[in-house]
Coordinates of C-alpha atoms in Angstrom, one line a residue:
X67 CA 0.0 0.0 0.0
X68 CA 1.1 3.5 -0.8
X69 CA 0.4 5.9 2.0
X70 CA 0.2 9.6 1.2
X71 CA 0.0 12.4 3.9
X72 CA -1.8 15.2 1.9
X73 CA -1.2 17.8 4.6
X74 CA 2.6 17.2 4.5
X75 CA 3.1 16.5 0.8
X76 CA 0.4 18.7 -0.9
X77 CA -2.3 18.2 -3.5
X78 CA -0.2 18.7 -6.6
X79 CA 2.2 16.0 -5.6
X80 CA -0.7 13.6 -4.8
X81 CA -2.5 14.0 -8.1
X82 CA 0.8 13.9 -10.1
X83 CA 1.6 10.6 -8.4
X84 CA -1.9 9.1 -9.1
X85 CA -1.9 10.3 -12.7
X86 CA 1.5 8.6 -13.2
X87 CA -0.1 5.2 -12.7
X88 CA -0.8 3.1 -15.8
X89 CA -2.8 -0.1 -16.4
X90 CA 0.4 -2.1 -15.7
X91 CA 1.2 -0.4 -12.4
X92 CA 2.1 -2.4 -9.3
X93 CA 1.2 0.4 -7.0
X94 CA -2.5 -0.5 -7.1
X95 CA -3.5 0.5 -3.5
X96 CA -3.3 4.0 -2.1
X97 CA -4.3 5.5 1.2
X98 CA -4.6 9.3 1.6
X99 CA -4.3 10.7 5.0
X100 CA -5.3 14.2 6.3
X101 CA -7.5 15.4 3.4
X102 CA -9.1 18.0 5.6
X103 CA -11.7 19.1 3.1
X104 CA -9.1 19.8 0.3
X105 CA -10.6 20.3 -3.2
X106 CA -9.9 18.2 -6.4
X107 CA -8.5 15.1 -4.6
X108 CA -8.0 12.1 -6.9
X109 CA -9.4 13.9 -10.1
X110 CA -8.8 12.6 -13.6
X111 CA -7.6 9.1 -12.6
X112 CA -7.2 6.6 -15.5
X113 CA -5.8 3.4 -14.0
X114 CA -7.3 0.3 -12.2
X115 CA -6.1 1.5 -8.8
X116 CA -7.8 1.6 -5.4
X117 CA -7.7 5.0 -3.5
X118 CA -8.9 5.3 0.0
X119 CA -9.4 8.8 1.5
X120 CA -9.4 8.9 5.3
X121 CA -11.6 11.9 5.9
X122 CA -13.9 14.4 4.2
X123 CA -13.1 16.2 1.0
X124 CA -14.0 19.5 -0.8
X125 CA -15.1 20.2 -4.3
X126 CA -14.8 17.8 -7.3
X127 CA -13.4 14.7 -5.5
X128 CA -12.9 11.9 -8.0
X129 CA -14.1 14.0 -10.9
X130 CA -13.5 12.6 -14.4
X131 CA -12.7 9.2 -12.9
X132 CA -11.9 6.3 -15.3
X133 CA -11.1 2.8 -14.1
X134 CA -10.2 3.6 -10.4
X135 CA -12.1 2.8 -7.3
X136 CA -12.2 5.9 -4.9
X137 CA -13.5 5.3 -1.4
X138 CA -14.1 8.3 0.8
X139 CA -14.3 7.7 4.5
X140 CA -16.2 10.9 5.2
X141 CA -18.4 13.4 3.4
X142 CA -17.7 15.2 0.1
X143 CA -18.3 18.7 -1.2
X144 CA -19.9 19.8 -4.5
X145 CA -19.3 17.9 -7.8
X146 CA -18.3 14.5 -6.4
X147 CA -17.5 12.2 -9.4
X148 CA -18.6 14.8 -11.9
X149 CA -18.1 13.7 -15.5
X150 CA -17.2 10.2 -14.3
X151 CA -16.5 7.8 -17.2
X152 CA -16.0 4.4 -15.4
X153 CA -14.9 2.8 -12.2
X154 CA -16.5 3.2 -8.7
X155 CA -16.7 6.0 -6.3
X156 CA -18.0 5.3 -2.7
X157 CA -18.8 8.1 -0.2
X158 CA -19.4 6.8 3.3
X159 CA -21.0 10.1 4.4
X160 CA -23.0 12.8 2.7
X161 CA -22.4 14.4 -0.7
X162 CA -23.1 18.0 -1.4
X163 CA -24.6 19.5 -4.7
X164 CA -24.5 18.0 -8.1
X165 CA -22.9 14.7 -7.2
X166 CA -22.4 12.6 -10.3
X167 CA -23.3 15.4 -12.6
X168 CA -22.8 14.6 -16.4
X169 CA -21.5 11.2 -15.5
X170 CA -21.1 9.0 -18.5
X171 CA -20.5 5.6 -16.8
X172 CA -19.3 3.9 -13.7
X173 CA -21.0 3.7 -10.3
X174 CA -21.3 6.3 -7.6
X175 CA -22.5 5.1 -4.2
X176 CA -23.4 7.6 -1.5
X177 CA -24.1 5.9 1.8
X178 CA -25.5 9.1 3.4
X179 CA -27.7 11.8 1.8
X180 CA -27.1 13.8 -1.4
X181 CA -27.9 17.5 -1.7
X182 CA -29.6 19.3 -4.6
X183 CA -29.1 18.5 -8.3
X184 CA -27.8 15.0 -7.8
X185 CA -27.2 13.4 -11.1
X186 CA -28.0 16.4 -13.3
X187 CA -27.4 15.7 -17.0
X188 CA -26.3 12.2 -16.2
X189 CA -25.3 10.3 -19.3
X190 CA -25.0 6.7 -18.4
X191 CA -23.7 6.7 -14.8
X192 CA -25.4 4.6 -12.1
X193 CA -26.0 6.6 -8.8
X194 CA -27.1 4.8 -5.7
X195 CA -28.0 6.9 -2.6
X196 CA -28.7 5.2 0.6
X197 CA -30.4 8.3 2.1
X198 CA -32.4 11.1 0.5
X199 CA -31.6 13.6 -2.3
X200 CA -32.4 17.4 -2.7
X201 CA -34.3 19.4 -5.2
X202 CA -33.8 19.4 -9.0
X203 CA -32.0 16.0 -9.0
X204 CA -31.7 14.3 -12.3
X205 CA -32.4 17.5 -14.2
X206 CA -32.1 16.8 -17.9
X207 CA -30.8 13.3 -17.1
X208 CA -30.2 11.5 -20.3
X209 CA -29.4 7.9 -19.5
X210 CA -28.3 5.7 -16.6
X211 CA -30.0 4.9 -13.3
X212 CA -30.6 7.0 -10.1
X213 CA -31.6 4.9 -7.0
X214 CA -32.8 6.7 -3.9
X215 CA -33.5 4.7 -0.8
X216 CA -34.9 7.7 1.0
X217 CA -36.9 10.6 -0.2
X218 CA -36.5 13.0 -3.2
X219 CA -36.9 16.8 -3.1
X220 CA -38.8 19.1 -5.4
X221 CA -38.8 18.9 -9.3
X222 CA -37.3 15.5 -9.5
X223 CA -36.4 14.6 -13.1
X224 CA -37.2 18.0 -14.6
X225 CA -36.8 17.8 -18.4
X226 CA -35.8 14.2 -18.2
X227 CA -34.8 12.1 -21.2
X228 CA -34.3 8.4 -20.8
X229 CA -32.6 7.9 -17.4
X230 CA -34.4 5.6 -14.9
X231 CA -35.2 7.0 -11.5
X232 CA -36.1 4.6 -8.6
X233 CA -37.3 6.1 -5.4
X234 CA -38.2 4.2 -2.2
X235 CA -39.6 7.1 -0.2
X236 CA -41.7 10.1 -1.0
X237 CA -41.2 12.6 -3.8
X238 CA -41.9 16.2 -2.9
X239 CA -42.8 17.1 -6.6
X240 CA -42.0 15.9 -10.1
X241 CA -40.3 18.2 -12.6
X242 CA -41.6 19.0 -16.1
X243 CA -42.2 15.9 -18.2
X244 CA -41.3 13.5 -15.4
X245 CA -44.0 10.9 -14.5
X246 CA -44.4 7.8 -12.4
X247 CA -44.1 4.7 -14.6
X248 CA -44.9 1.0 -14.4
X249 CA -42.4 -1.2 -12.6
X250 CA -42.0 -4.2 -14.9
X251 CA -40.0 -7.3 -14.4
X252 CA -37.0 -6.0 -16.3
X253 CA -36.9 -2.9 -14.1
X254 CA -37.1 -5.0 -10.9
X255 CA -34.1 -7.0 -12.2
X256 CA -32.1 -3.8 -13.0
X257 CA -32.9 -2.4 -9.6
X258 CA -32.1 -5.6 -7.7
X259 CA -28.7 -5.6 -9.3
X260 CA -28.1 -1.9 -8.4
X261 CA -29.2 -2.4 -4.8
X262 CA -26.8 -5.4 -4.5
X263 CA -23.9 -3.4 -6.0
X264 CA -24.7 -0.5 -3.7
X265 CA -24.8 -2.6 -0.6
X266 CA -28.4 -1.6 0.2
X267 CA -30.7 -3.7 2.3
X268 CA -33.8 -2.3 0.7
X269 CA -36.1 -4.5 -1.5
X270 CA -36.8 -3.7 -5.1
X271 CA -40.5 -4.1 -4.6
X272 CA -40.5 -1.1 -2.2
X273 CA -39.5 1.4 -5.0
X274 CA -41.5 3.4 -7.5
X275 CA -40.1 4.1 -11.0
X276 CA -40.1 7.5 -12.6
X277 CA -39.2 8.5 -16.2
X278 CA -39.9 10.8 -19.1
X279 CA -43.4 11.3 -20.4
X280 CA -41.7 12.2 -23.7
X281 CA -43.8 15.2 -24.3
X282 CA -40.9 17.7 -24.6
X283 CA -39.2 15.8 -27.4
X284 CA -41.1 17.7 -30.2
X285 CA -42.2 21.3 -30.7
X286 CA -45.8 21.9 -29.8
X287 CA -47.3 25.1 -31.3
X288 CA -49.6 25.5 -28.3
X289 CA -46.6 26.1 -26.1
X290 CA -45.5 29.1 -28.1
X291 CA -48.3 31.3 -26.7

């Protein structure tokens, strides 16, 4: 294991060391000490390495992640796993605004709550939240899955495209063009897999599915007045 004291050695040195890892690296396990809310920790990784962060982080932790597994033993600031491409990011605490925004792939697991705009413009990422999420989550979400074991705030799925939203608790309100949809056998199978991957003890049968009504896809002259 490679142990890195962020307070002593600095963020630039940390990210340079992590960026230097390739698919053939033998330095596959990293532990980061004393993050103390620093921003942009472990961003832009592109190697099959495991990074454990012992504490809470600031903005954009694990942003643009590819291949790596990043495990935060604390809470994270805004933009966690933003524009993630592949790999896994696990947050043991809470995540602030726009967690998983524009994510193209991979899995983001938040074991606490997520704030507003979780999963906005998601493009294939799977986001699994053990707690609740804030308002405007999954705004303009295009594809992928958002699983919420708690409640969802206002305007869930506003201007949604084809992402699937699964919520176990209550939804304060649905956004434009977002509706409750039938939970068919294929959706239960997808959700069961996601719950298992996320380490959730909830049952798929306890969730409701939400998706696009597909009424914003085409121009309607009545909306012009």
